[in-house]
Amino acid sequence: MRRNKRVDPVLLGALEEQVMLAVIRTAEEAYGMNVRRELEEVTEREMTIGSVYATLDRLEAKGLVTSNRQSLAADAPSRRIFAVTAAGGRSLSLTRNTRDRLWKGVNVGALSET
Amino acid sequence: MARRRLPFGVGAIFRILLPIAEQDEVVAELSAEYADRVIRHGNAAARRWAWRQALGSVPALLRRGWWRGMTGFEPQANRLRPGGPMYESWIIDARYAVRHLLRRPVYAIVAVFTLALGTAGTAAVFSLAQRILLDPLPIAREAQVGVLWFAGSWNEQEILRLRPDFPGFQRMGAYRPAHATLDVTGQPLRMVSGAAVSSELLDLLGTPPLMGRTFKPGEDLVAAEPVAVLSYSLWKELGSDGSIVGKTLQLGGVSRTVVGVMPPGFWFPTPETRVWTAARMNPANRSGLYTLVGRIADDQSMATMNGPLQALASRLASNFQYPDPQWDKTRHPSIEPIRDYFVGDVRPALIATVVAVAVILLIASANVAALVLGQIDARANEIGMRATLGATRQRLIQQLLTESLLLGGLAGVTGAAIAAGGFTLLLQSLPLGVLADTAKLDWRVFWSAMIAAMLASALVAVIPAITLWRGGSLQSVLATTRTGGVGSRGGSFESALVVGQVALAVLVAAGAALLIRSVVNLRALDPGIKTDRAVVIDANLPTRLSLAQRKLVIDAVLPALAALPGVQHVAATQRLPLRSSGYNFGISIRGRGNLNQTTAFRMVTEDYFAAMGMTIRRGRSFSSSDRPSSERVVVINEALAAKFFPNEEPIGQVIVTFGDAGERIIGVVSNAAEGRLIDGAVPARYVLSHQMPIVPEQISLVVRTSDTNVAPLVQAARRTIEQERRDLAVQETTTLQAVFDLSVGPVGQVVTLMTLLTMLALMLGAVGVYGVISHFVQRRSREFGIRLALGQNPSRIVGRIVTRGVTLVALGGVIGITAALLMSSLLGSMLYGVEAADPLSMAGALSVLLAVGVFATLIPARRASRLDPAVILRQS
């Protein structure tokens, strides 16, 4: 039922945006632990698995990601694989565009030098 | 990928906090990465990493479980293995329970209030009982300390003669109440409660002083410098002067050196006591006013003290003579533990009240359990459906338990609020003696209420849970609805509940009936005085005033009071009737030699008999012609006339009390309760205070008015004394009616409470009977419909239902009466003129319950007899 409903794009929080981008970057391998690893590698900050799952559940409830259970190999345990939905994609664009507009004409280099 | 077991505890944290569907995946992935890190970074670093993951995840996962519980969110991927961590189901159940209660507000309100009433009573009474019976007294090793027989009647001569050694005791001390006027320059004269103590007493109690010292041996002799020890609160009030030790205070008109200050929290013998003065004992003084307190030796216990006490008694016998058998100290020597002495009669009353409220809490829980059972029947369809869809019994019971706990939580909060109010009521309606002032409302009441409510709600859940459990397969519940309940669950649990609660209600009602009869008996006693329309003022005269000055004070204050509007008579006496034991004095009659007897003795002013509402039977009362200089006169009561002048004319005879002149009998007055209310008529004589060579420090003024509302007079009288006579320190103002009520004793105070509790128990009992019988009718309505359709007379159906109800009530009644007979000894000491196994009280309690039970049964029975068979049969 939730899937059929058209979800309006929303502005994402910083962690939500990062997690969704990590899901897209890991693509078919987007299961919880892998998303966490990807985030850690790119952001160079340690990330707990609990906060990744909590964020993913919230995003799924909002209809921005979906999850499906898949087994990568025949004998491997099934994994919850995440994917970003169309609404999720629109939300990412909206968030980025908003941020870009805000950045326009801003030069923080001068500030950070002093 | 390589696997390695996660450090001990890490896996468990994830398994507890993750949904079942995700546990395996996450733990497996973590183990793999852990193994990888062991190789790359070493064991210790990997272990630290695993713990950081686990502990760092806890807040996020807890929030997630809570959020899932609150929103009911279930991820798409877990749809085949739904369910979150354990606590998520509790959150879901709690939300479901809230919705359910909101949909049935009447059920919710009745259940919450029923539980709250039981909870509140239990919490208030229990926290009070805990304080009075269990909280430590400010006495070191209090089990060693006791009061020797005849409290308040030991005299200075006895104490000084016995003093050097008390075999079997570590120490012996004495005290008497000694309220004193405190005169601080620039402040109005005020009364402070105090005690005059022997030098050993404070050391005997074992609390070291905060500042300075306690009393030294010899400081309690008549020749010693007057010294005093202050309570912490008085020290604070005097400005918390750190150098107060060594300074002097004007106490009771005497300049006393402060030698010490006791620490906060210390009190003896009452919490209001604010100053301890060293008694100034005179070996010649034989007026017995002291209470003797002993600390027994370490190797002794209260039970083994018989020998030392007998030795003490025989030493008394060889030193003193006790002509009056009533006050013979050589008889029945005993020691009473200090707590018993303080708590006195209240222990049985308090225990009886605790039992009564516990019983009410049980009744309340039983009623709510019955309500929940009724709900289960009404929800049989829903429960059956959930069972069919795979809900386990545990899960259904968890749902029940959650609902009960929610009810319990609401009842706990409501109950705590009621308990806070009830606590104050209890303080007033229980005869708590000196300990009442140590009991204050605090959070313990709240926590007692919450604990009581939680226990009660657990009880509430247990019975329906057992019913569900025993229901075998839950499908049978479903079947019940299909068949309209014929022949299925028998409701034996509910019947047992009703029997139980009727028994409990009868128990409480029987106890209350006994107490009510005692109070009626006590109130029926004629105190011999008119207790209405009279104000009583207790006041102190400063010791520094001479006898003549004290008489002047009394002479001045009486006309001032008499001038107040509505006042008819004003009088003063040294001690009021109805206030415990009287004031006795030896009597001798001219021409008869030594009689070796005592009678009640009262020094009064001219208008005393009129003010008290007593009648002169023969002769005359005092008059203004009886001057201090004229012949001394005495009025005797009828009891004295009958005892000492059985066949002769008393008027004109002479009684010798002080000096050789004696007092001539001028009249005979009606009897009054001189000491306690239950003492009956005792011989008493009354002399005019201004003809006597002594004037007491403490007097009671009685003001009789024509106005039935005495409250304004109480205020006006106090003000008048404070304005007119600064020398007279008012201690307490009350009414003669209040003095009488107090003399009825603990039972008079408890009876209001017991009556309230009984009404509550009856109400709850009736609700219980009604609930269970109407539930019974509801379950059998199909059967009754068929019976009616087949032509059975409706009156037979009513008969059947009422018989069932009455059988239950009667069974409960018999159990209740048996319990009442077994427990009536608890009340024994509070009863007057009624046997503990009083048949009238028992029969009364039983018949009230039967009446209530029949009434509660009739309503559903009538409903059953008016069932329309067509409607009933169409329902299914």
JSON list of C-alpha atoms in Angstrom, two decimals, chain A residues 2-3 31-34 36-37 40 46-51 53-54 56-61 66-69 77-81, chain B residues 1 3 14 18 21-22 24-26 28-30 33 37 49 52-53 56-57 60-61 63-64 67-68 73-79:
[
{"chain": "A", "resi": 2, "resn": "ARG", "atom": "CA", "xyz": [2.74, 2.37, 1.00]},
{"chain": "A", "resi": 3, "resn": "ARG", "atom": "CA", "xyz": [4.60, 1.72, -2.26]},
{"chain": "A", "resi": 31, "resn": "TYR", "atom": "CA", "xyz": [23.22, -4.75, 3.21]},
{"chain": "A", "resi": 32, "resn": "GLY", "atom": "CA", "xyz": [23.54, -3.15, 6.64]},
{"chain": "A", "resi": 33, "resn": "MET", "atom": "CA", "xyz": [27.13, -4.10, 7.44]},
{"chain": "A", "resi": 34, "resn": "ASN", "atom": "CA", "xyz": [28.37, -3.14, 4.01]},
{"chain": "A", "resi": 36, "resn": "ARG", "atom": "CA", "xyz": [28.35, 0.87, 7.45]},
{"chain": "A", "resi": 37, "resn": "ARG", "atom": "CA", "xyz": [31.75, -0.11, 6.04]},
{"chain": "A", "resi": 40, "resn": "GLU", "atom": "CA", "xyz": [33.40, 4.50, 7.42]},
{"chain": "A", "resi": 46, "resn": "GLU", "atom": "CA", "xyz": [33.75, 5.11, 12.90]},
{"chain": "A", "resi": 47, "resn": "MET", "atom": "CA", "xyz": [30.08, 4.34, 12.59]},
{"chain": "A", "resi": 48, "resn": "THR", "atom": "CA", "xyz": [28.05, 1.89, 14.71]},
{"chain": "A", "resi": 49, "resn": "ILE", "atom": "CA", "xyz": [25.87, -0.72, 13.06]},
{"chain": "A", "resi": 50, "resn": "GLY", "atom": "CA", "xyz": [22.97, 0.20, 15.37]},
{"chain": "A", "resi": 51, "resn": "SER", "atom": "CA", "xyz": [22.70, 3.76, 14.11]},
{"chain": "A", "resi": 53, "resn": "TYR", "atom": "CA", "xyz": [20.00, 0.15, 10.97]},
{"chain": "A", "resi": 54, "resn": "ALA", "atom": "CA", "xyz": [17.98, 2.73, 12.90]},
{"chain": "A", "resi": 56, "resn": "LEU", "atom": "CA", "xyz": [17.63, 2.74, 7.37]},
{"chain": "A", "resi": 57, "resn": "ASP", "atom": "CA", "xyz": [14.40, 1.71, 9.18]},
{"chain": "A", "resi": 58, "resn": "ARG", "atom": "CA", "xyz": [13.34, 5.33, 9.47]},
{"chain": "A", "resi": 59, "resn": "LEU", "atom": "CA", "xyz": [14.07, 5.90, 5.76]},
{"chain": "A", "resi": 60, "resn": "GLU", "atom": "CA", "xyz": [12.10, 2.80, 4.84]},
{"chain": "A", "resi": 61, "resn": "ALA", "atom": "CA", "xyz": [9.16, 3.97, 6.94]},
{"chain": "A", "resi": 66, "resn": "THR", "atom": "CA", "xyz": [13.03, -0.36, 0.41]},
{"chain": "A", "resi": 67, "resn": "SER", "atom": "CA", "xyz": [14.47, -3.57, 1.72]},
{"chain": "A", "resi": 68, "resn": "ASN", "atom": "CA", "xyz": [14.29, -7.12, 0.43]},
{"chain": "A", "resi": 69, "resn": "ARG", "atom": "CA", "xyz": [15.69, -10.32, 1.71]},
{"chain": "A", "resi": 77, "resn": "PRO", "atom": "CA", "xyz": [22.39, -16.67, 5.18]},
{"chain": "A", "resi": 78, "resn": "SER", "atom": "CA", "xyz": [19.85, -14.32, 3.69]},
{"chain": "A", "resi": 79, "resn": "ARG", "atom": "CA", "xyz": [20.56, -10.61, 3.94]},
{"chain": "A", "resi": 80, "resn": "ARG", "atom": "CA", "xyz": [18.38, -7.54, 4.05]},
{"chain": "A", "resi": 81, "resn": "ILE", "atom": "CA", "xyz": [19.39, -5.67, 0.89]},
{"chain": "B", "resi": 1, "resn": "MET", "atom": "CA", "xyz": [34.86, -14.97, 4.92]},
{"chain": "B", "resi": 3, "resn": "ARG", "atom": "CA", "xyz": [34.54, -16.25, 11.25]},
{"chain": "B", "resi": 14, "resn": "PHE", "atom": "CA", "xyz": [22.77, -7.47, 19.57]},
{"chain": "B", "resi": 18, "resn": "LEU", "atom": "CA", "xyz": [17.66, -6.70, 17.18]},
{"chain": "B", "resi": 21, "resn": "ALA", "atom": "CA", "xyz": [14.90, -11.61, 11.40]},
{"chain": "B", "resi": 22, "resn": "GLU", "atom": "CA", "xyz": [18.08, -9.53, 11.52]},
{"chain": "B", "resi": 24, "resn": "ASP", "atom": "CA", "xyz": [21.82, -13.86, 12.44]},
{"chain": "B", "resi": 25, "resn": "GLU", "atom": "CA", "xyz": [22.88, -11.62, 9.61]},
{"chain": "B", "resi": 26, "resn": "VAL", "atom": "CA", "xyz": [24.28, -8.86, 11.82]},
{"chain": "B", "resi": 28, "resn": "ALA", "atom": "CA", "xyz": [27.62, -13.12, 11.36]},
{"chain": "B", "resi": 29, "resn": "GLU", "atom": "CA", "xyz": [28.82, -9.95, 9.63]},
{"chain": "B", "resi": 30, "resn": "LEU", "atom": "CA", "xyz": [30.22, -8.55, 12.86]},
{"chain": "B", "resi": 33, "resn": "GLU", "atom": "CA", "xyz": [34.81, -8.18, 10.43]},
{"chain": "B", "resi": 37, "resn": "ARG", "atom": "CA", "xyz": [40.46, -6.88, 12.53]},
{"chain": "B", "resi": 49, "resn": "TRP", "atom": "CA", "xyz": [36.28, -2.13, 18.33]},
{"chain": "B", "resi": 52, "resn": "ARG", "atom": "CA", "xyz": [32.51, 0.19, 20.74]},
{"chain": "B", "resi": 53, "resn": "GLN", "atom": "CA", "xyz": [30.12, -1.19, 18.11]},
{"chain": "B", "resi": 56, "resn": "GLY", "atom": "CA", "xyz": [27.53, 2.59, 20.60]},
{"chain": "B", "resi": 57, "resn": "SER", "atom": "CA", "xyz": [24.61, 0.77, 19.00]},
{"chain": "B", "resi": 60, "resn": "ALA", "atom": "CA", "xyz": [20.12, 3.83, 18.53]},
{"chain": "B", "resi": 61, "resn": "LEU", "atom": "CA", "xyz": [18.69, 0.29, 18.73]},
{"chain": "B", "resi": 63, "resn": "ARG", "atom": "CA", "xyz": [15.21, 4.13, 20.14]},
{"chain": "B", "resi": 64, "resn": "ARG", "atom": "CA", "xyz": [14.49, 2.04, 17.10]},
{"chain": "B", "resi": 67, "resn": "TRP", "atom": "CA", "xyz": [9.79, 3.70, 17.63]},
{"chain": "B", "resi": 68, "resn": "ARG", "atom": "CA", "xyz": [8.79, 0.40, 16.00]},
{"chain": "B", "resi": 73, "resn": "PHE", "atom": "CA", "xyz": [6.57, -0.36, 11.56]},
{"chain": "B", "resi": 74, "resn": "GLU", "atom": "CA", "xyz": [7.72, -3.64, 10.06]},
{"chain": "B", "resi": 75, "resn": "PRO", "atom": "CA", "xyz": [10.31, -3.62, 7.25]},
{"chain": "B", "resi": 76, "resn": "GLN", "atom": "CA", "xyz": [9.36, -5.09, 3.92]},
{"chain": "B", "resi": 77, "resn": "ALA", "atom": "CA", "xyz": [12.28, -7.52, 4.09]},
{"chain": "B", "resi": 78, "resn": "ASN", "atom": "CA", "xyz": [11.12, -9.02, 7.43]},
{"chain": "B", "resi": 79, "resn": "ARG", "atom": "CA", "xyz": [7.54, -9.70, 6.37]}
]
